[in-house]
Coordinates of C-alpha atoms in Angstrom, one line a residue:
Chain A
X1 CA 25.9 17.7 -20.9
X2 CA 26.3 20.2 -18.1
X3 CA 28.9 22.9 -18.5
X4 CA 31.1 21.8 -15.7
X5 CA 34.9 22.4 -15.3
X6 CA 35.5 19.6 -13.0
X7 CA 33.7 17.6 -10.1
X8 CA 35.6 16.0 -7.3
X9 CA 33.6 13.3 -5.5
X10 CA 34.5 13.6 -1.9
X11 CA 34.6 10.3 0.1
X12 CA 34.1 11.7 3.5
X13 CA 33.8 14.9 5.4
X14 CA 37.7 15.4 5.9
X15 CA 38.3 14.8 2.1
X16 CA 35.8 17.3 1.2
X17 CA 37.2 20.0 3.5
X18 CA 40.8 19.3 2.1
X19 CA 39.3 19.5 -1.4
X20 CA 37.7 22.9 -0.6
X21 CA 40.9 24.1 0.8
X22 CA 42.8 23.1 -2.1
X23 CA 40.4 24.5 -4.5
X24 CA 39.1 27.9 -3.3
X25 CA 36.9 28.4 -6.1
X26 CA 35.1 25.1 -6.1
X27 CA 31.5 25.0 -5.0
X28 CA 30.1 22.2 -2.8
X29 CA 27.3 20.3 -4.5
X30 CA 24.7 18.5 -2.4
X31 CA 21.3 17.4 -4.0
X32 CA 22.0 19.6 -7.2
X33 CA 18.4 20.7 -7.6
X34 CA 19.3 24.4 -7.4
X35 CA 23.0 24.2 -8.6
X36 CA 22.5 22.0 -11.7
X37 CA 19.8 24.4 -12.8
X38 CA 22.0 27.5 -12.2
X39 CA 24.8 25.7 -14.4
X40 CA 22.0 25.2 -17.1
X41 CA 21.0 28.9 -16.8
X42 CA 24.7 29.8 -17.2
X43 CA 25.1 31.4 -13.8
X44 CA 27.3 28.8 -12.5
X45 CA 28.6 27.6 -15.9
X46 CA 32.3 26.4 -16.1
X47 CA 32.8 26.1 -12.5
X48 CA 34.4 23.2 -10.4
X49 CA 32.3 21.4 -7.9
X50 CA 33.0 19.2 -5.0
X51 CA 30.2 16.5 -4.8
X52 CA 29.1 15.5 -1.4
X53 CA 26.5 12.9 -2.7
X54 CA 28.3 9.8 -1.5
X55 CA 29.3 11.0 1.9
X56 CA 27.0 8.9 4.1
X57 CA 28.0 10.5 7.4
X58 CA 26.3 13.7 6.0
X59 CA 23.0 11.8 5.8
X60 CA 20.4 10.7 8.5
X61 CA 18.5 12.0 11.5
X62 CA 19.4 11.0 15.2
X63 CA 18.3 11.7 18.7
X64 CA 20.7 11.5 21.6
X65 CA 20.2 10.6 25.2
X66 CA 19.6 14.4 26.1
X67 CA 16.8 14.4 23.5
X68 CA 18.7 16.5 21.2
X69 CA 17.9 16.0 17.4
X70 CA 20.6 16.1 14.8
X71 CA 19.6 16.3 11.2
X72 CA 22.6 15.7 8.9
X73 CA 22.6 18.2 6.0
X74 CA 22.5 15.9 3.1
X75 CA 19.2 14.3 4.3
X76 CA 16.6 14.8 1.5
X77 CA 13.4 16.7 2.1
X78 CA 11.2 13.5 1.7
X79 CA 13.5 11.5 4.2
X80 CA 12.8 14.3 6.6
X81 CA 9.0 14.4 6.2
X82 CA 8.7 10.6 6.6
X83 CA 11.3 10.1 9.3
X84 CA 9.7 8.9 12.5
X85 CA 11.7 11.3 14.8
X86 CA 10.5 14.2 12.7
X87 CA 6.9 13.2 12.7
X88 CA 7.0 12.7 16.4
X89 CA 9.0 15.7 17.6
X90 CA 9.4 18.3 14.7
X91 CA 6.2 17.9 12.7
X92 CA 6.3 21.5 11.5
X93 CA 9.6 20.9 9.9
X94 CA 8.4 17.7 8.1
X95 CA 5.4 19.7 6.9
X96 CA 7.3 22.6 5.7
X97 CA 9.8 20.7 3.7
X98 CA 6.8 18.8 2.2
X99 CA 6.0 21.9 0.4
X100 CA 9.3 22.2 -1.5
X101 CA 9.1 21.9 -5.2
X102 CA 7.3 18.6 -6.3
X103 CA 7.8 15.0 -5.2
X104 CA 10.8 14.3 -7.3
X105 CA 12.6 17.4 -6.2
X106 CA 11.9 16.4 -2.4
X107 CA 13.5 13.1 -3.3
X108 CA 16.7 14.8 -4.3
X109 CA 17.0 18.3 -2.6
X110 CA 18.7 18.4 0.8
X111 CA 18.0 20.5 3.8
X112 CA 21.6 21.5 4.0
X113 CA 21.5 22.9 0.4
X114 CA 18.3 24.7 1.1
X115 CA 20.0 26.6 3.9
X116 CA 23.4 27.1 2.6
X117 CA 22.1 28.6 -0.7
X118 CA 21.4 31.5 1.5
X119 CA 18.0 32.2 -0.1
X120 CA 15.2 33.8 1.9
X121 CA 12.5 31.7 0.5
X122 CA 13.9 28.4 1.7
X123 CA 10.9 26.6 3.2
X124 CA 13.2 24.8 5.8
X125 CA 15.0 28.0 6.9
X126 CA 12.2 29.9 8.4
X127 CA 11.0 26.9 10.2
X128 CA 14.4 26.1 11.6
X129 CA 14.7 29.8 12.8
X130 CA 11.6 29.1 15.1
X131 CA 13.3 25.9 16.5
X132 CA 16.4 27.9 17.3
X133 CA 18.5 25.4 15.3
X134 CA 22.1 25.2 15.9
X135 CA 24.4 24.6 12.9
X136 CA 27.5 22.5 13.2
X137 CA 30.2 23.7 10.8
X138 CA 33.2 21.7 10.1
X139 CA 36.3 23.5 8.7
X140 CA 40.0 22.8 8.4
X141 CA 40.6 23.8 12.0
X142 CA 37.8 21.9 13.6
X143 CA 34.2 22.2 14.5
X144 CA 32.1 25.4 15.6
X145 CA 28.5 25.8 16.3
X146 CA 26.6 28.9 15.4
X147 CA 22.7 29.5 15.6
X148 CA 20.9 29.5 12.4
X149 CA 19.6 33.1 13.3
X150 CA 23.3 34.3 12.8
X151 CA 24.1 32.2 9.8
X152 CA 22.8 34.6 7.0
X153 CA 25.0 37.4 5.8
X154 CA 22.8 38.5 2.9
X155 CA 20.9 37.3 -0.1
X156 CA 22.7 34.2 -1.3
X157 CA 25.5 34.7 1.4
X158 CA 26.1 32.8 4.5
X159 CA 28.7 32.5 7.2
X160 CA 30.8 29.7 5.7
X161 CA 34.5 30.5 5.6
X162 CA 36.9 29.1 3.1
X163 CA 37.0 25.3 3.5
X164 CA 34.1 25.1 5.9
X165 CA 31.2 22.7 5.5
X166 CA 27.7 22.6 7.1
X167 CA 27.8 19.1 8.7
X168 CA 24.9 19.1 11.2
X169 CA 21.6 20.8 12.1
X170 CA 20.9 20.4 15.7
X171 CA 17.6 21.1 17.5
X172 CA 17.9 20.9 21.2
X173 CA 15.2 19.4 23.3
X174 CA 14.1 22.6 25.1
X175 CA 13.6 24.1 21.7
X176 CA 11.0 21.6 20.7
X177 CA 9.5 19.9 23.8
X178 CA 6.2 21.5 24.6
X179 CA 6.0 23.6 21.3
X180 CA 3.6 23.3 18.6
X181 CA 4.2 25.0 15.2
X182 CA 2.6 25.9 11.9
X183 CA 4.2 26.8 8.8
X184 CA 2.3 28.6 5.9
X185 CA 3.8 28.8 2.5
X186 CA 2.0 31.4 0.4
X187 CA 2.7 30.7 -3.3
X188 CA 0.9 31.1 -6.6
X189 CA 0.7 27.5 -7.2
X190 CA 0.2 24.7 -4.9
X191 CA 3.4 22.9 -6.1
X192 CA 6.5 23.4 -8.0
X193 CA 6.6 27.1 -6.9
X194 CA 8.7 29.3 -4.6
X195 CA 7.2 31.0 -1.6
X196 CA 5.8 34.6 -2.2
X197 CA 5.9 34.6 1.6
X198 CA 6.7 31.9 4.2
X199 CA 5.6 32.3 7.8
X200 CA 6.6 30.0 10.7
X201 CA 5.2 30.2 14.2
X202 CA 6.2 28.0 17.1
X203 CA 4.5 28.5 20.4
X204 CA 4.3 26.9 23.9
X205 CA 1.3 27.3 26.1
X206 CA 1.1 27.5 29.7
X207 CA -0.6 24.6 31.8
X208 CA -3.9 26.0 31.6
X209 CA -3.6 26.5 27.9
X210 CA -4.8 30.2 27.9
X211 CA -1.5 32.1 27.8
X212 CA 1.4 32.1 25.6
X213 CA 4.5 30.9 27.5
X214 CA 6.8 31.3 24.6
X215 CA 6.3 32.3 20.9
X216 CA 8.7 32.3 18.0
X217 CA 7.8 34.0 14.6
X218 CA 9.9 33.7 11.5
X219 CA 9.5 34.8 7.9
X220 CA 10.9 33.8 4.5
X221 CA 11.0 36.5 1.8
X222 CA 9.9 39.3 4.2
X223 CA 13.5 40.6 3.8
X224 CA 16.8 39.7 2.1
X225 CA 17.3 36.8 4.4
X226 CA 15.0 34.5 6.5
X227 CA 14.3 36.5 9.7
X228 CA 12.8 36.3 13.2
X229 CA 10.5 38.9 14.5
X230 CA 11.7 39.3 18.1
X231 CA 9.6 42.4 19.0
X232 CA 6.4 40.8 17.9
X233 CA 7.3 37.9 20.0
X234 CA 8.2 39.8 22.9
X235 CA 4.8 41.7 22.6
X236 CA 2.9 38.6 23.2
X237 CA 4.9 36.4 25.4
X238 CA 3.1 35.9 28.8
X239 CA -0.1 37.4 27.3
X240 CA -3.5 35.8 27.5
X241 CA -4.9 34.6 24.3
X242 CA -7.5 37.1 22.9
X243 CA -8.4 38.8 19.5
X244 CA -6.3 41.7 20.6
X245 CA -3.2 39.5 20.9
X246 CA -3.3 38.4 17.4
X247 CA -3.8 42.1 16.3
X248 CA -0.8 43.1 18.4
X249 CA 1.2 40.3 17.2
X250 CA 0.9 41.1 13.5
X251 CA 1.1 44.8 13.8
X252 CA 4.5 44.6 15.6
X253 CA 5.7 42.0 13.0
X254 CA 4.8 44.6 10.3
X255 CA 7.3 47.0 12.0
X256 CA 10.0 44.4 11.8
X257 CA 9.9 43.2 8.2
X258 CA 11.2 44.7 5.1
X259 CA 9.9 43.0 2.0
X260 CA 10.7 44.0 -1.6
X261 CA 8.8 44.2 -4.7
X262 CA 9.8 41.4 -7.1
X263 CA 8.2 40.0 -10.2
X264 CA 6.4 37.4 -7.9
X265 CA 4.6 40.1 -5.7
X266 CA 4.7 43.7 -4.7
X267 CA 6.1 44.8 -1.2
X268 CA 2.5 46.0 -0.3
X269 CA 1.2 42.5 -0.9
X270 CA 3.8 40.9 1.0
X271 CA 3.2 43.2 3.9
X272 CA -0.5 42.2 3.8
X273 CA 0.7 38.7 3.8
X274 CA 2.9 39.3 6.9
X275 CA 0.0 40.8 8.7
X276 CA -2.4 38.0 7.8
X277 CA -0.2 34.9 7.9
X278 CA 1.4 35.7 11.2
X279 CA -2.1 35.7 12.8
X280 CA -3.3 32.6 11.0
X281 CA 0.0 30.6 11.8
X282 CA -0.2 31.7 15.4
X283 CA -3.8 30.6 15.7
X284 CA -3.1 27.2 14.1
X285 CA -0.1 26.8 16.4
X286 CA -2.3 27.5 19.4
X287 CA -4.9 25.0 18.4
X288 CA -2.3 22.4 17.8
X289 CA -1.1 23.1 21.3
X290 CA -4.6 22.3 22.6
X291 CA -5.5 26.0 23.3
X292 CA -8.7 27.7 22.4
X293 CA -9.2 30.8 20.3
X294 CA -11.4 33.5 22.1
X295 CA -13.2 34.9 19.1
Chain B
X1 CA 36.6 13.3 -18.2
X2 CA 35.4 9.7 -18.4
X3 CA 34.6 7.8 -15.2
X4 CA 33.3 4.0 -14.9
X5 CA 30.3 3.6 -12.7
X6 CA 28.6 0.5 -11.6
X7 CA 24.9 0.3 -11.2
X8 CA 22.0 -2.0 -11.6
X9 CA 19.7 -0.8 -14.3
X10 CA 16.3 -2.6 -14.7
X11 CA 17.6 -5.5 -12.9
X12 CA 20.7 -5.8 -15.0
X13 CA 24.2 -5.2 -13.6
X14 CA 25.9 -2.6 -15.8
X15 CA 29.5 -1.3 -16.0
X16 CA 29.1 2.2 -17.7
X17 CA 31.7 4.7 -18.7
X18 CA 30.2 8.1 -18.2
X19 CA 31.4 11.7 -18.7
X20 CA 31.4 13.4 -15.3
X21 CA 29.3 16.3 -16.9
X22 CA 26.6 13.9 -18.0
X23 CA 23.0 13.8 -16.6
X24 CA 21.4 10.5 -15.8
X25 CA 18.8 11.1 -18.3
X26 CA 21.6 11.3 -21.0
X27 CA 23.3 8.3 -19.7
X28 CA 20.0 6.2 -19.7
X29 CA 19.0 7.5 -23.2
X30 CA 22.4 7.6 -25.0
X31 CA 24.5 4.9 -23.4
X32 CA 21.9 2.4 -22.8
X33 CA 19.3 3.3 -25.3
X34 CA 16.4 3.7 -22.8
X35 CA 14.4 6.2 -24.5
X36 CA 11.3 5.9 -22.4
X37 CA 13.3 8.5 -20.4
X38 CA 12.2 11.7 -21.9
X39 CA 13.9 15.1 -21.8
X40 CA 11.4 17.7 -21.6
X41 CA 12.5 20.9 -19.6
X42 CA 15.9 19.7 -18.4
X43 CA 15.4 21.9 -15.3
X44 CA 13.5 19.4 -13.0
X45 CA 9.9 20.9 -13.6
X46 CA 8.2 18.8 -16.1
X47 CA 8.9 15.2 -14.8
X48 CA 9.2 13.6 -18.2
X49 CA 12.6 12.1 -17.3
X50 CA 11.4 10.5 -14.0
X51 CA 13.1 7.3 -13.1
X52 CA 13.4 5.4 -9.9
X53 CA 16.8 5.4 -8.1
X54 CA 16.8 3.1 -5.1
X55 CA 13.1 3.0 -5.4
X56 CA 12.6 6.8 -5.2
X57 CA 11.2 8.8 -8.1
X58 CA 13.8 11.5 -9.1
X59 CA 14.2 13.8 -12.2
X60 CA 17.1 12.1 -14.1
X61 CA 17.8 15.4 -16.0
X62 CA 19.1 17.2 -12.8
X63 CA 20.9 14.1 -11.4
X64 CA 24.5 13.5 -12.3
X65 CA 25.1 10.1 -13.9
X66 CA 28.2 9.9 -11.5
X67 CA 25.6 9.7 -8.5
X68 CA 24.2 6.6 -10.0
X69 CA 27.2 4.7 -9.0
X70 CA 26.2 1.7 -6.6
X71 CA 22.5 2.5 -7.2
X72 CA 19.4 0.6 -8.7
X73 CA 17.6 2.3 -11.4
X74 CA 14.2 1.6 -12.9
X75 CA 12.9 3.0 -16.1
X76 CA 9.6 2.0 -17.9
X77 CA 11.7 -0.5 -19.9
X78 CA 12.3 -2.3 -16.6
X79 CA 8.7 -2.8 -16.1
X80 CA 8.2 -5.3 -18.9
X81 CA 7.1 -8.7 -17.8
X82 CA 8.3 -12.0 -19.2
X83 CA 4.9 -12.7 -20.8
X84 CA 5.3 -9.4 -22.8
X85 CA 2.0 -8.1 -21.3
X86 CA 1.6 -4.6 -20.0
X87 CA 1.8 -4.2 -16.2
X88 CA -1.4 -3.5 -14.4
X89 CA -0.1 0.1 -14.1
X90 CA 0.4 0.5 -17.8
X91 CA -3.0 -1.2 -18.5
X92 CA -4.8 1.2 -16.1
X93 CA -3.3 4.2 -18.3
X94 CA -4.6 2.5 -21.3
X95 CA -8.0 1.7 -20.0
X96 CA -8.6 5.1 -18.6
X97 CA -7.4 6.7 -21.8
X98 CA -4.7 8.5 -19.7
X99 CA -2.3 8.7 -22.7
X100 CA -2.7 11.4 -25.4
X101 CA 0.6 12.4 -27.0
X102 CA 2.4 10.1 -24.5
X103 CA 5.3 12.2 -23.7
X104 CA 4.6 12.6 -20.1
X105 CA 3.4 9.0 -19.7
X106 CA 6.7 7.1 -18.9
X107 CA 7.4 9.7 -16.1
X108 CA 3.9 9.4 -14.6
X109 CA 4.0 5.6 -14.9
X110 CA 7.3 5.7 -12.9
X111 CA 5.7 7.8 -10.3
X112 CA 2.7 5.4 -10.2
X113 CA 5.2 2.6 -9.5
X114 CA 6.6 4.5 -6.6
X115 CA 3.0 5.3 -5.2
X116 CA 1.7 1.8 -5.7
X117 CA 5.1 0.4 -4.1
X118 CA 4.2 2.3 -0.7
X119 CA 0.9 0.1 -0.6
X120 CA -1.2 2.9 0.8
X121 CA -4.6 4.2 -0.1
X122 CA -4.6 7.8 -1.3
X123 CA -7.4 10.3 -1.8
X124 CA -7.6 12.1 -5.1
X125 CA -6.2 15.2 -3.5
X126 CA -3.3 13.3 -2.1
X127 CA -2.7 11.8 -5.6
X128 CA -2.9 15.2 -7.2
X129 CA -0.1 16.4 -4.9
X130 CA 1.9 13.2 -5.7
X131 CA 1.8 13.8 -9.4
X132 CA 2.4 17.5 -9.0
X133 CA 6.0 17.0 -10.2
X134 CA 4.6 16.1 -13.8
X135 CA 3.4 18.4 -16.5
X136 CA 0.9 17.0 -19.1
X137 CA 0.7 19.5 -21.8
X138 CA -2.3 17.8 -23.3
X139 CA -3.7 18.6 -20.0
X140 CA -5.3 15.1 -19.6
X141 CA -5.0 15.2 -15.9
X142 CA -8.4 13.9 -15.1
X143 CA -7.8 10.6 -16.8
X144 CA -4.4 10.4 -15.4
X145 CA -5.8 10.6 -12.0
X146 CA -8.6 8.1 -12.9
X147 CA -5.8 5.8 -13.8
X148 CA -3.9 6.6 -10.7
X149 CA -7.1 6.0 -8.5
X150 CA -7.7 2.7 -10.2
X151 CA -4.2 1.5 -9.7
X152 CA -4.1 2.6 -6.1
X153 CA -7.3 0.7 -5.5
X154 CA -5.9 -2.4 -7.0
X155 CA -2.5 -2.0 -5.4
X156 CA -2.7 -4.5 -2.8
X157 CA -3.1 -7.1 -5.5
X158 CA 0.3 -6.3 -6.8
X159 CA 2.5 -5.2 -4.0
X160 CA 5.1 -7.7 -3.2
X161 CA 4.3 -9.2 -6.7
X162 CA 5.7 -7.7 -9.8
X163 CA 4.8 -4.2 -10.5

């Protein structure tokens, strides 16, 4: 038996928001794969929860006429990985969330929970940063959209006001069309582990496939929240693919990150991973885009 | 607080009063007596409590009983055939000596049901990944993988038939 004060099962989005407004201390509960464990550990014991489990409008993936892809937050990791729209347009995201936990966890855990937890190690978050994902947030006064890059306040804290709920993750066409990306999760085990470092690179090549027209680099666990490395990106955009480009990319990235020492790994080891994985992920992304590595 | 839920467990419609704080594993074990559902770690790491909810394998220890409302649940008890014989999946575990203490076995069999249900062929490495949500503390993984490989090989004979 879980140490739970009360659970309210919301029937739709408006009902969930109303319940959140009426119970300011209640915590929204999605897949439960993190929260139920925190209850068991005692960290969230005795609290009240608002279950979103039965809200079908918070599940699913669609693509509109403009080609923008909307992922509803209660979509489970495995449903994302196996969804035809994801396989076709956002393969990096499907591959990244296929590295969360183990198979059963991926059948339960949701992408919305992964983001709203506010943890830096979320496999979906760094990847979504490189797609410039827009978050649709619904609250008592209506809907607002914010970029995921502005969503994180600090470890475990995100920009959700009282009564607000993440109701959509949108990736616009210009942020995936022509891009090829690669996510590397570095962990001690190949499954059932949390990333020591996560690195996502999304890049777009020019027509002759020898220059980087656009690059996005994002990390998990390289700082208190998932983060983009804008300086590293700016240093290589428009450049011709060459061994020195990879060197520049990883060296500038090192100046932007701020990993910590934890029981999983030391700061120095994480810095080494930042340096190495940023290069490897960029190389793989270039290869996926049909480019050649000149080394 | 008690709430009544309706679900189909092993093909049978059930109306079950559950405590809102109860896990699905507790509900299946204590209210329905389905003790193939093992409680190991209770934090979703060992996979001993794996059951199928709407044909997807989940850890029932970190799934609220409330959420099972309207769902179709299958445990190892539900695999029993009319003839009282083992299913081909269970037989493969026996033939390959993939059972030592047996604690992880029901969960692994449920995952095998999910894998076989997909009807696809998998390499040994892919199978390793697919069973990565299970811990076998007897460490009999080789024989488990042998059994899994054998089942997947024979899968096409069973798909669309009984598990």
